[in-house]
Amino acid sequence: MSNFKHFPKPLWGDWLVIGFSLGLVILSFFTLWSQQPATTLRIRTGSTVFGEFSLMQTKSLKILGKIGVSAIDIQQGKVRFKQSPCNSQYCVHQGWLQHAGQVAICIPNQVSIELIGAVPTMDTLNY
């Protein structure tokens, strides 16, 4: 015989709460999850905004950070860290970013890129 006690059969109120909760989660997902395309790139070095650039161009940038030069590529609606002087290369491994609200940061070099869309996005940091 098992050590588990038998749970009572769910009542209609239980199903109502489960259904309402599931609906709320699905509604929140579609309302708060942004997949809108980005239009602008904001680059920061330390706490200073280095510049803002349109993503509708093809351009390579060299940004001087705390430990060296980071290379950033912009290509028709997307952006990436191409090279960075840091050891971990996490920023480079982020790959191409194209949706508003996406961010890649090279912490040792203190360089970050942030994609901005036409409508401000909400995330857990600014909610």
mmCIF file of C-alpha atoms in Angstrom:
data_model
loop_
_atom_site.group_PDB
_atom_site.id
_atom_site.type_symbol
_atom_site.label_atom_id
_atom_site.label_comp_id
_atom_site.label_asym_id
_atom_site.label_seq_id
_atom_site.Cartn_x
_atom_site.Cartn_y
_atom_site.Cartn_z
ATOM 1 C CA MET A 1 0.000 0.000 0.000
ATOM 2 C CA SER A 2 1.230 3.500 -0.838
ATOM 3 C CA ASN A 3 2.016 6.199 1.707
ATOM 4 C CA PHE A 4 0.162 8.835 -0.318
ATOM 5 C CA LYS A 5 -3.299 9.857 0.757
ATOM 6 C CA HIS A 6 -5.995 10.034 -1.859
ATOM 7 C CA PHE A 7 -6.826 13.562 -2.912
ATOM 8 C CA PRO A 8 -10.488 14.516 -3.240
ATOM 9 C CA LYS A 9 -11.890 14.843 -6.733
ATOM 10 C CA PRO A 10 -11.659 18.489 -7.996
ATOM 11 C CA LEU A 11 -14.904 20.428 -7.740
ATOM 12 C CA TRP A 12 -16.323 22.769 -10.414
ATOM 13 C CA GLY A 13 -14.936 25.750 -8.458
ATOM 14 C CA ASP A 14 -11.459 24.254 -8.636
ATOM 15 C CA TRP A 15 -11.770 23.919 -12.413
ATOM 16 C CA LEU A 16 -13.044 27.508 -12.582
ATOM 17 C CA VAL A 17 -9.986 28.818 -10.705
ATOM 18 C CA ILE A 18 -7.619 26.721 -12.846
ATOM 19 C CA GLY A 19 -9.267 27.908 -16.074
ATOM 20 C CA PHE A 20 -9.257 31.565 -14.980
ATOM 21 C CA SER A 21 -5.592 31.351 -13.961
ATOM 22 C CA LEU A 22 -4.604 29.714 -17.234
ATOM 23 C CA GLY A 23 -6.485 32.382 -19.192
ATOM 24 C CA LEU A 24 -4.760 35.132 -17.204
ATOM 25 C CA VAL A 25 -1.327 33.640 -17.896
ATOM 26 C CA ILE A 26 -2.047 33.367 -21.634
ATOM 27 C CA LEU A 27 -3.409 36.926 -21.785
ATOM 28 C CA SER A 28 -0.363 38.258 -19.891
ATOM 29 C CA PHE A 29 1.990 36.419 -22.223
ATOM 30 C CA PHE A 30 0.506 37.966 -25.370
ATOM 31 C CA THR A 31 0.129 41.404 -23.768
ATOM 32 C CA LEU A 32 3.561 41.749 -22.177
ATOM 33 C CA TRP A 33 5.798 39.678 -24.470
ATOM 34 C CA SER A 34 7.096 42.008 -27.151
ATOM 35 C CA GLN A 35 8.235 40.672 -30.490
ATOM 36 C CA GLN A 36 8.007 43.978 -32.296
ATOM 37 C CA PRO A 37 10.907 44.773 -34.602
ATOM 38 C CA ALA A 38 13.459 47.275 -33.393
ATOM 39 C CA THR A 39 14.106 50.524 -35.228
ATOM 40 C CA THR A 40 16.950 52.091 -33.245
ATOM 41 C CA LEU A 41 20.182 50.931 -31.629
ATOM 42 C CA ARG A 42 21.449 52.631 -28.461
ATOM 43 C CA ILE A 43 25.098 52.026 -27.535
ATOM 44 C CA ARG A 44 26.393 52.786 -24.046
ATOM 45 C CA THR A 45 29.952 52.890 -22.760
ATOM 46 C CA GLY A 46 29.902 52.814 -18.991
ATOM 47 C CA SER A 47 27.010 55.019 -17.910
ATOM 48 C CA THR A 48 27.294 57.310 -20.950
ATOM 49 C CA VAL A 49 25.230 56.986 -24.117
ATOM 50 C CA PHE A 50 27.754 56.674 -26.944
ATOM 51 C CA GLY A 51 25.115 57.149 -29.625
ATOM 52 C CA GLU A 52 21.860 56.056 -31.235
ATOM 53 C CA PHE A 53 21.803 54.595 -34.727
ATOM 54 C CA SER A 54 19.104 53.533 -37.156
ATOM 55 C CA LEU A 55 18.977 49.806 -37.771
ATOM 56 C CA MET A 56 17.984 50.390 -41.400
ATOM 57 C CA GLN A 57 21.574 50.600 -42.601
ATOM 58 C CA THR A 58 24.709 48.518 -42.959
ATOM 59 C CA LYS A 59 27.474 49.794 -40.742
ATOM 60 C CA SER A 60 30.433 48.562 -38.682
ATOM 61 C CA LEU A 61 31.375 50.418 -35.519
ATOM 62 C CA LYS A 62 34.473 50.271 -33.328
ATOM 63 C CA ILE A 63 33.688 51.262 -29.733
ATOM 64 C CA LEU A 64 36.498 51.937 -27.234
ATOM 65 C CA GLY A 65 35.616 50.483 -23.847
ATOM 66 C CA LYS A 66 37.389 50.050 -20.543
ATOM 67 C CA ILE A 67 39.670 47.179 -21.662
ATOM 68 C CA GLY A 68 39.796 47.609 -25.433
ATOM 69 C CA VAL A 69 37.810 47.940 -28.644
ATOM 70 C CA SER A 70 34.485 46.200 -29.305
ATOM 71 C CA ALA A 71 33.327 45.743 -32.907
ATOM 72 C CA ILE A 72 29.586 46.077 -33.552
ATOM 73 C CA ASP A 73 27.869 45.242 -36.862
ATOM 74 C CA ILE A 74 24.543 46.696 -37.999
ATOM 75 C CA GLN A 75 22.855 45.011 -40.976
ATOM 76 C CA GLN A 76 19.367 45.939 -42.153
ATOM 77 C CA GLY A 77 17.310 45.634 -38.979
ATOM 78 C CA LYS A 78 19.650 43.597 -36.795
ATOM 79 C CA VAL A 79 22.824 44.120 -34.770
ATOM 80 C CA ARG A 80 25.513 42.054 -33.052
ATOM 81 C CA PHE A 81 28.806 42.222 -31.200
ATOM 82 C CA LYS A 82 31.264 40.992 -33.819
ATOM 83 C CA GLN A 83 34.349 41.104 -31.571
ATOM 84 C CA SER A 84 35.139 42.050 -28.016
ATOM 85 C CA PRO A 85 38.341 42.106 -25.950
ATOM 86 C CA CYS A 86 36.794 40.220 -23.007
ATOM 87 C CA ASN A 87 37.696 36.597 -22.198
ATOM 88 C CA SER A 88 34.208 35.082 -21.913
ATOM 89 C CA GLN A 89 32.827 36.411 -25.232
ATOM 90 C CA TYR A 90 29.230 36.157 -23.919
ATOM 91 C CA CYS A 91 28.326 39.334 -25.787
ATOM 92 C CA VAL A 92 29.573 37.872 -29.077
ATOM 93 C CA HIS A 93 27.719 34.593 -28.460
ATOM 94 C CA GLN A 94 24.425 36.507 -28.131
ATOM 95 C CA GLY A 95 24.431 36.624 -31.939
ATOM 96 C CA TRP A 96 22.119 38.826 -33.973
ATOM 97 C CA LEU A 97 19.535 40.876 -32.075
ATOM 98 C CA GLN A 98 16.491 42.240 -33.905
ATOM 99 C CA HIS A 99 13.557 42.648 -31.495
ATOM 100 C CA ALA A 100 12.809 45.724 -29.412
ATOM 101 C CA GLY A 101 13.939 45.316 -25.825
ATOM 102 C CA GLN A 102 16.822 42.944 -26.564
ATOM 103 C CA VAL A 103 20.163 43.804 -24.962
ATOM 104 C CA ALA A 104 23.730 42.497 -25.202
ATOM 105 C CA ILE A 105 26.321 43.617 -22.679
ATOM 106 C CA CYS A 106 30.080 43.229 -22.462
ATOM 107 C CA ILE A 107 30.539 43.751 -18.732
ATOM 108 C CA PRO A 108 34.374 43.704 -18.598
ATOM 109 C CA ASN A 109 34.585 46.263 -21.415
ATOM 110 C CA GLN A 110 31.545 48.218 -20.142
ATOM 111 C CA VAL A 111 29.901 48.380 -23.581
ATOM 112 C CA SER A 112 26.215 47.579 -24.109
ATOM 113 C CA ILE A 113 23.823 47.588 -27.041
ATOM 114 C CA GLU A 114 20.061 47.985 -26.621
ATOM 115 C CA LEU A 115 17.387 47.741 -29.297
ATOM 116 C CA ILE A 116 14.534 50.220 -29.182
ATOM 117 C CA GLY A 117 11.230 49.931 -31.017
ATOM 118 C CA ALA A 118 8.493 52.387 -31.919
ATOM 119 C CA VAL A 119 6.605 51.500 -28.715
ATOM 120 C CA PRO A 120 8.488 51.310 -25.381
ATOM 121 C CA THR A 121 8.728 47.744 -24.106
ATOM 122 C CA MET A 122 8.190 46.525 -20.566
ATOM 123 C CA ASP A 123 10.408 43.962 -18.937
ATOM 124 C CA THR A 124 10.940 42.766 -15.397
ATOM 125 C CA LEU A 125 13.420 45.546 -14.685
ATOM 126 C CA ASN A 126 11.137 48.456 -15.516
ATOM 127 C CA TYR A 127 7.795 46.871 -14.622
#
